[in-house]
């Protein structure tokens, strides 16, 4: 079964790409909205959900592309290395219609996981909004 590409567009309330960039490209930023604990070392981000005294879920993502104030692209460790086309990306862009900044998210999921992944991203984006007001 192949992976299906998912594209999500999220409108931002800021006009400054600098503000959103910190939230989507650094361990500190990710820790505010995406995971309980995030570290980065040599282009490898380690995301941890849960506290040390409870059961934890730990995932690693490799940085595969980074263009400051434009986009960041990562690949989860557990993904099939034979499928080089799968990744997750967050890109800052302007809406052609409103000229406001948007966050464009690209991710990939198996056909039966698409709805769950969309719900996960919506939840993450809601936390991003609550944590930063974006």
mmCIF file with all atom_site columns, C-alpha atoms in Angstrom:
data_model
loop_
_atom_site.group_PDB
_atom_site.id
_atom_site.type_symbol
_atom_site.label_atom_id
_atom_site.label_alt_id
_atom_site.label_comp_id
_atom_site.label_asym_id
_atom_site.label_entity_id
_atom_site.label_seq_id
_atom_site.pdbx_PDB_ins_code
_atom_site.Cartn_x
_atom_site.Cartn_y
_atom_site.Cartn_z
_atom_site.occupancy
_atom_site.B_iso_or_equiv
_atom_site.pdbx_formal_charge
_atom_site.auth_seq_id
_atom_site.auth_comp_id
_atom_site.auth_asym_id
_atom_site.auth_atom_id
_atom_site.pdbx_PDB_model_num
ATOM 1   C CA . UNK A 1 1   ? 0.000  0.000  0.000  1.00 0.00 ? 1   UNK A CA 1
ATOM 2   C CA . UNK A 1 2   ? 1.442  3.401  -0.995 1.00 0.00 ? 2   UNK A CA 1
ATOM 3   C CA . UNK A 1 3   ? 1.443  6.598  0.964  1.00 0.00 ? 3   UNK A CA 1
ATOM 4   C CA . UNK A 1 4   ? -0.890 9.428  0.142  1.00 0.00 ? 4   UNK A CA 1
ATOM 5   C CA . UNK A 1 5   ? 0.260  13.055 0.240  1.00 0.00 ? 5   UNK A CA 1
ATOM 6   C CA . UNK A 1 6   ? -1.644 15.338 2.620  1.00 0.00 ? 6   UNK A CA 1
ATOM 7   C CA . UNK A 1 7   ? -1.572 19.128 2.233  1.00 0.00 ? 7   UNK A CA 1
ATOM 8   C CA . UNK A 1 8   ? -2.907 21.434 4.944  1.00 0.00 ? 8   UNK A CA 1
ATOM 9   C CA . UNK A 1 9   ? -3.112 25.219 4.778  1.00 0.00 ? 9   UNK A CA 1
ATOM 10  C CA . UNK A 1 10  ? -3.287 27.080 8.079  1.00 0.00 ? 10  UNK A CA 1
ATOM 11  C CA . UNK A 1 11  ? -3.861 30.865 8.150  1.00 0.00 ? 11  UNK A CA 1
ATOM 12  C CA . UNK A 1 12  ? -1.574 32.818 10.473 1.00 0.00 ? 12  UNK A CA 1
ATOM 13  C CA . UNK A 1 13  ? -2.387 35.982 12.392 1.00 0.00 ? 13  UNK A CA 1
ATOM 14  C CA . UNK A 1 14  ? 1.107  37.432 12.076 1.00 0.00 ? 14  UNK A CA 1
ATOM 15  C CA . UNK A 1 15  ? 2.651  39.304 9.184  1.00 0.00 ? 15  UNK A CA 1
ATOM 16  C CA . UNK A 1 16  ? 6.189  38.455 10.299 1.00 0.00 ? 16  UNK A CA 1
ATOM 17  C CA . UNK A 1 17  ? 7.762  35.219 9.059  1.00 0.00 ? 17  UNK A CA 1
ATOM 18  C CA . UNK A 1 18  ? 10.408 35.609 11.807 1.00 0.00 ? 18  UNK A CA 1
ATOM 19  C CA . UNK A 1 19  ? 7.836  34.952 14.539 1.00 0.00 ? 19  UNK A CA 1
ATOM 20  C CA . UNK A 1 20  ? 6.473  31.753 13.013 1.00 0.00 ? 20  UNK A CA 1
ATOM 21  C CA . UNK A 1 21  ? 9.907  30.535 11.902 1.00 0.00 ? 21  UNK A CA 1
ATOM 22  C CA . UNK A 1 22  ? 11.116 30.153 15.498 1.00 0.00 ? 22  UNK A CA 1
ATOM 23  C CA . UNK A 1 23  ? 8.056  28.002 16.292 1.00 0.00 ? 23  UNK A CA 1
ATOM 24  C CA . UNK A 1 24  ? 8.491  25.598 13.351 1.00 0.00 ? 24  UNK A CA 1
ATOM 25  C CA . UNK A 1 25  ? 12.247 25.242 13.011 1.00 0.00 ? 25  UNK A CA 1
ATOM 26  C CA . UNK A 1 26  ? 13.780 24.914 16.470 1.00 0.00 ? 26  UNK A CA 1
ATOM 27  C CA . UNK A 1 27  ? 13.639 22.389 19.280 1.00 0.00 ? 27  UNK A CA 1
ATOM 28  C CA . UNK A 1 28  ? 12.445 25.124 21.642 1.00 0.00 ? 28  UNK A CA 1
ATOM 29  C CA . UNK A 1 29  ? 9.681  26.125 19.224 1.00 0.00 ? 29  UNK A CA 1
ATOM 30  C CA . UNK A 1 30  ? 8.524  22.545 18.615 1.00 0.00 ? 30  UNK A CA 1
ATOM 31  C CA . UNK A 1 31  ? 8.454  21.940 22.356 1.00 0.00 ? 31  UNK A CA 1
ATOM 32  C CA . UNK A 1 32  ? 5.911  24.738 22.765 1.00 0.00 ? 32  UNK A CA 1
ATOM 33  C CA . UNK A 1 33  ? 3.300  23.050 20.577 1.00 0.00 ? 33  UNK A CA 1
ATOM 34  C CA . UNK A 1 34  ? 4.239  19.727 19.054 1.00 0.00 ? 34  UNK A CA 1
ATOM 35  C CA . UNK A 1 35  ? 5.728  17.513 21.765 1.00 0.00 ? 35  UNK A CA 1
ATOM 36  C CA . UNK A 1 36  ? 6.413  17.520 25.505 1.00 0.00 ? 36  UNK A CA 1
ATOM 37  C CA . UNK A 1 37  ? 10.188 17.563 25.044 1.00 0.00 ? 37  UNK A CA 1
ATOM 38  C CA . UNK A 1 38  ? 12.261 18.210 21.913 1.00 0.00 ? 38  UNK A CA 1
ATOM 39  C CA . UNK A 1 39  ? 16.013 18.249 21.431 1.00 0.00 ? 39  UNK A CA 1
ATOM 40  C CA . UNK A 1 40  ? 18.118 18.758 18.336 1.00 0.00 ? 40  UNK A CA 1
ATOM 41  C CA . UNK A 1 41  ? 21.651 17.598 17.715 1.00 0.00 ? 41  UNK A CA 1
ATOM 42  C CA . UNK A 1 42  ? 23.442 17.580 14.353 1.00 0.00 ? 42  UNK A CA 1
ATOM 43  C CA . UNK A 1 43  ? 20.213 17.820 12.366 1.00 0.00 ? 43  UNK A CA 1
ATOM 44  C CA . UNK A 1 44  ? 18.402 15.087 14.297 1.00 0.00 ? 44  UNK A CA 1
ATOM 45  C CA . UNK A 1 45  ? 15.336 16.199 16.256 1.00 0.00 ? 45  UNK A CA 1
ATOM 46  C CA . UNK A 1 46  ? 14.186 13.938 19.077 1.00 0.00 ? 46  UNK A CA 1
ATOM 47  C CA . UNK A 1 47  ? 10.503 14.365 19.951 1.00 0.00 ? 47  UNK A CA 1
ATOM 48  C CA . UNK A 1 48  ? 9.231  12.947 23.243 1.00 0.00 ? 48  UNK A CA 1
ATOM 49  C CA . UNK A 1 49  ? 5.595  12.720 24.287 1.00 0.00 ? 49  UNK A CA 1
ATOM 50  C CA . UNK A 1 50  ? 4.894  11.913 27.935 1.00 0.00 ? 50  UNK A CA 1
ATOM 51  C CA . UNK A 1 51  ? 6.814  12.588 31.111 1.00 0.00 ? 51  UNK A CA 1
ATOM 52  C CA . UNK A 1 52  ? 9.800  10.591 32.421 1.00 0.00 ? 52  UNK A CA 1
ATOM 53  C CA . UNK A 1 53  ? 7.688  9.028  35.190 1.00 0.00 ? 53  UNK A CA 1
ATOM 54  C CA . UNK A 1 54  ? 5.073  7.783  32.677 1.00 0.00 ? 54  UNK A CA 1
ATOM 55  C CA . UNK A 1 55  ? 5.150  5.821  29.466 1.00 0.00 ? 55  UNK A CA 1
ATOM 56  C CA . UNK A 1 56  ? 6.862  7.850  26.767 1.00 0.00 ? 56  UNK A CA 1
ATOM 57  C CA . UNK A 1 57  ? 6.724  7.832  22.987 1.00 0.00 ? 57  UNK A CA 1
ATOM 58  C CA . UNK A 1 58  ? 10.048 8.923  21.458 1.00 0.00 ? 58  UNK A CA 1
ATOM 59  C CA . UNK A 1 59  ? 10.511 9.585  17.744 1.00 0.00 ? 59  UNK A CA 1
ATOM 60  C CA . UNK A 1 60  ? 13.474 10.933 15.805 1.00 0.00 ? 60  UNK A CA 1
ATOM 61  C CA . UNK A 1 61  ? 13.296 13.039 12.669 1.00 0.00 ? 61  UNK A CA 1
ATOM 62  C CA . UNK A 1 62  ? 16.196 13.885 10.390 1.00 0.00 ? 62  UNK A CA 1
ATOM 63  C CA . UNK A 1 63  ? 16.460 17.371 8.948  1.00 0.00 ? 63  UNK A CA 1
ATOM 64  C CA . UNK A 1 64  ? 16.643 16.943 5.177  1.00 0.00 ? 64  UNK A CA 1
ATOM 65  C CA . UNK A 1 65  ? 16.059 20.508 3.986  1.00 0.00 ? 65  UNK A CA 1
ATOM 66  C CA . UNK A 1 66  ? 16.080 23.910 5.659  1.00 0.00 ? 66  UNK A CA 1
ATOM 67  C CA . UNK A 1 67  ? 15.590 27.314 4.021  1.00 0.00 ? 67  UNK A CA 1
ATOM 68  C CA . UNK A 1 68  ? 15.378 30.008 6.691  1.00 0.00 ? 68  UNK A CA 1
ATOM 69  C CA . UNK A 1 69  ? 12.050 31.881 6.796  1.00 0.00 ? 69  UNK A CA 1
ATOM 70  C CA . UNK A 1 70  ? 10.725 29.631 4.016  1.00 0.00 ? 70  UNK A CA 1
ATOM 71  C CA . UNK A 1 71  ? 10.479 25.930 4.914  1.00 0.00 ? 71  UNK A CA 1
ATOM 72  C CA . UNK A 1 72  ? 11.788 23.037 6.946  1.00 0.00 ? 72  UNK A CA 1
ATOM 73  C CA . UNK A 1 73  ? 11.567 19.420 5.759  1.00 0.00 ? 73  UNK A CA 1
ATOM 74  C CA . UNK A 1 74  ? 12.119 16.418 8.000  1.00 0.00 ? 74  UNK A CA 1
ATOM 75  C CA . UNK A 1 75  ? 11.869 12.649 7.718  1.00 0.00 ? 75  UNK A CA 1
ATOM 76  C CA . UNK A 1 76  ? 10.848 10.359 10.568 1.00 0.00 ? 76  UNK A CA 1
ATOM 77  C CA . UNK A 1 77  ? 13.394 7.645  11.418 1.00 0.00 ? 77  UNK A CA 1
ATOM 78  C CA . UNK A 1 78  ? 10.874 4.836  11.220 1.00 0.00 ? 78  UNK A CA 1
ATOM 79  C CA . UNK A 1 79  ? 9.775  5.570  7.660  1.00 0.00 ? 79  UNK A CA 1
ATOM 80  C CA . UNK A 1 80  ? 10.747 3.170  4.932  1.00 0.00 ? 80  UNK A CA 1
ATOM 81  C CA . UNK A 1 81  ? 14.118 4.351  3.654  1.00 0.00 ? 81  UNK A CA 1
ATOM 82  C CA . UNK A 1 82  ? 13.299 2.934  0.236  1.00 0.00 ? 82  UNK A CA 1
ATOM 83  C CA . UNK A 1 83  ? 10.585 5.570  -0.115 1.00 0.00 ? 83  UNK A CA 1
ATOM 84  C CA . UNK A 1 84  ? 12.663 8.740  -0.380 1.00 0.00 ? 84  UNK A CA 1
ATOM 85  C CA . UNK A 1 85  ? 9.615  10.774 -1.398 1.00 0.00 ? 85  UNK A CA 1
ATOM 86  C CA . UNK A 1 86  ? 7.972  10.727 2.038  1.00 0.00 ? 86  UNK A CA 1
ATOM 87  C CA . UNK A 1 87  ? 8.702  13.504 4.494  1.00 0.00 ? 87  UNK A CA 1
ATOM 88  C CA . UNK A 1 88  ? 6.909  16.160 6.498  1.00 0.00 ? 88  UNK A CA 1
ATOM 89  C CA . UNK A 1 89  ? 7.335  19.792 5.727  1.00 0.00 ? 89  UNK A CA 1
ATOM 90  C CA . UNK A 1 90  ? 6.204  23.130 7.060  1.00 0.00 ? 90  UNK A CA 1
ATOM 91  C CA . UNK A 1 91  ? 6.385  26.055 4.665  1.00 0.00 ? 91  UNK A CA 1
ATOM 92  C CA . UNK A 1 92  ? 5.609  29.720 5.216  1.00 0.00 ? 92  UNK A CA 1
ATOM 93  C CA . UNK A 1 93  ? 3.872  31.411 2.297  1.00 0.00 ? 93  UNK A CA 1
ATOM 94  C CA . UNK A 1 94  ? 1.521  34.211 1.412  1.00 0.00 ? 94  UNK A CA 1
ATOM 95  C CA . UNK A 1 95  ? -2.045 33.611 0.390  1.00 0.00 ? 95  UNK A CA 1
ATOM 96  C CA . UNK A 1 96  ? -2.675 34.792 -3.154 1.00 0.00 ? 96  UNK A CA 1
ATOM 97  C CA . UNK A 1 97  ? -6.141 35.923 -2.125 1.00 0.00 ? 97  UNK A CA 1
ATOM 98  C CA . UNK A 1 98  ? -5.580 37.688 1.223  1.00 0.00 ? 98  UNK A CA 1
ATOM 99  C CA . UNK A 1 99  ? -1.817 38.358 1.087  1.00 0.00 ? 99  UNK A CA 1
ATOM 100 C CA . UNK A 1 100 ? -1.611 37.155 4.705  1.00 0.00 ? 100 UNK A CA 1
ATOM 101 C CA . UNK A 1 101 ? 0.908  34.547 5.814  1.00 0.00 ? 101 UNK A CA 1
ATOM 102 C CA . UNK A 1 102 ? -0.130 30.910 5.873  1.00 0.00 ? 102 UNK A CA 1
ATOM 103 C CA . UNK A 1 103 ? 1.569  27.810 7.172  1.00 0.00 ? 103 UNK A CA 1
ATOM 104 C CA . UNK A 1 104 ? 1.517  25.071 4.538  1.00 0.00 ? 104 UNK A CA 1
ATOM 105 C CA . UNK A 1 105 ? 2.015  21.554 5.862  1.00 0.00 ? 105 UNK A CA 1
ATOM 106 C CA . UNK A 1 106 ? 2.824  18.533 3.735  1.00 0.00 ? 106 UNK A CA 1
ATOM 107 C CA . UNK A 1 107 ? 2.853  15.038 5.193  1.00 0.00 ? 107 UNK A CA 1
ATOM 108 C CA . UNK A 1 108 ? 2.299  11.477 3.998  1.00 0.00 ? 108 UNK A CA 1
ATOM 109 C CA . UNK A 1 109 ? 0.125  8.674  5.369  1.00 0.00 ? 109 UNK A CA 1
ATOM 110 C CA . UNK A 1 110 ? -1.106 5.234  4.428  1.00 0.00 ? 110 UNK A CA 1
ATOM 111 C CA . UNK A 1 111 ? -4.611 5.362  2.926  1.00 0.00 ? 111 UNK A CA 1
ATOM 112 C CA . UNK A 1 112 ? -6.229 4.100  6.128  1.00 0.00 ? 112 UNK A CA 1
ATOM 113 C CA . UNK A 1 113 ? -4.321 6.648  8.289  1.00 0.00 ? 113 UNK A CA 1
ATOM 114 C CA . UNK A 1 114 ? -5.112 9.848  6.338  1.00 0.00 ? 114 UNK A CA 1
ATOM 115 C CA . UNK A 1 115 ? -8.024 11.000 8.517  1.00 0.00 ? 115 UNK A CA 1
ATOM 116 C CA . UNK A 1 116 ? -6.115 10.311 11.734 1.00 0.00 ? 116 UNK A CA 1
ATOM 117 C CA . UNK A 1 117 ? -3.083 12.228 10.521 1.00 0.00 ? 117 UNK A CA 1
ATOM 118 C CA . UNK A 1 118 ? -5.227 15.210 9.511  1.00 0.00 ? 118 UNK A CA 1
ATOM 119 C CA . UNK A 1 119 ? -6.825 15.225 12.975 1.00 0.00 ? 119 UNK A CA 1
ATOM 120 C CA . UNK A 1 120 ? -3.363 15.057 14.575 1.00 0.00 ? 120 UNK A CA 1
ATOM 121 C CA . UNK A 1 121 ? -2.151 18.059 12.558 1.00 0.00 ? 121 UNK A CA 1
ATOM 122 C CA . UNK A 1 122 ? -5.316 20.022 13.367 1.00 0.00 ? 122 UNK A CA 1
ATOM 123 C CA . UNK A 1 123 ? -4.719 19.338 17.068 1.00 0.00 ? 123 UNK A CA 1
ATOM 124 C CA . UNK A 1 124 ? -1.067 20.385 16.776 1.00 0.00 ? 124 UNK A CA 1
ATOM 125 C CA . UNK A 1 125 ? -2.037 23.589 14.951 1.00 0.00 ? 125 UNK A CA 1
ATOM 126 C CA . UNK A 1 126 ? -4.596 24.373 17.636 1.00 0.00 ? 126 UNK A CA 1
ATOM 127 C CA . UNK A 1 127 ? -1.828 24.018 20.262 1.00 0.00 ? 127 UNK A CA 1
ATOM 128 C CA . UNK A 1 128 ? 0.433  26.244 18.126 1.00 0.00 ? 128 UNK A CA 1
ATOM 129 C CA . UNK A 1 129 ? -2.267 28.908 18.113 1.00 0.00 ? 129 UNK A CA 1
ATOM 130 C CA . UNK A 1 130 ? -2.844 28.644 21.877 1.00 0.00 ? 130 UNK A CA 1
ATOM 131 C CA . UNK A 1 131 ? 0.887  28.676 22.682 1.00 0.00 ? 131 UNK A CA 1
ATOM 132 C CA . UNK A 1 132 ? 1.861  31.556 20.419 1.00 0.00 ? 132 UNK A CA 1
ATOM 133 C CA . UNK A 1 133 ? -1.284 33.323 19.247 1.00 0.00 ? 133 UNK A CA 1
ATOM 134 C CA . UNK A 1 134 ? -0.342 32.685 15.618 1.00 0.00 ? 134 UNK A CA 1
#
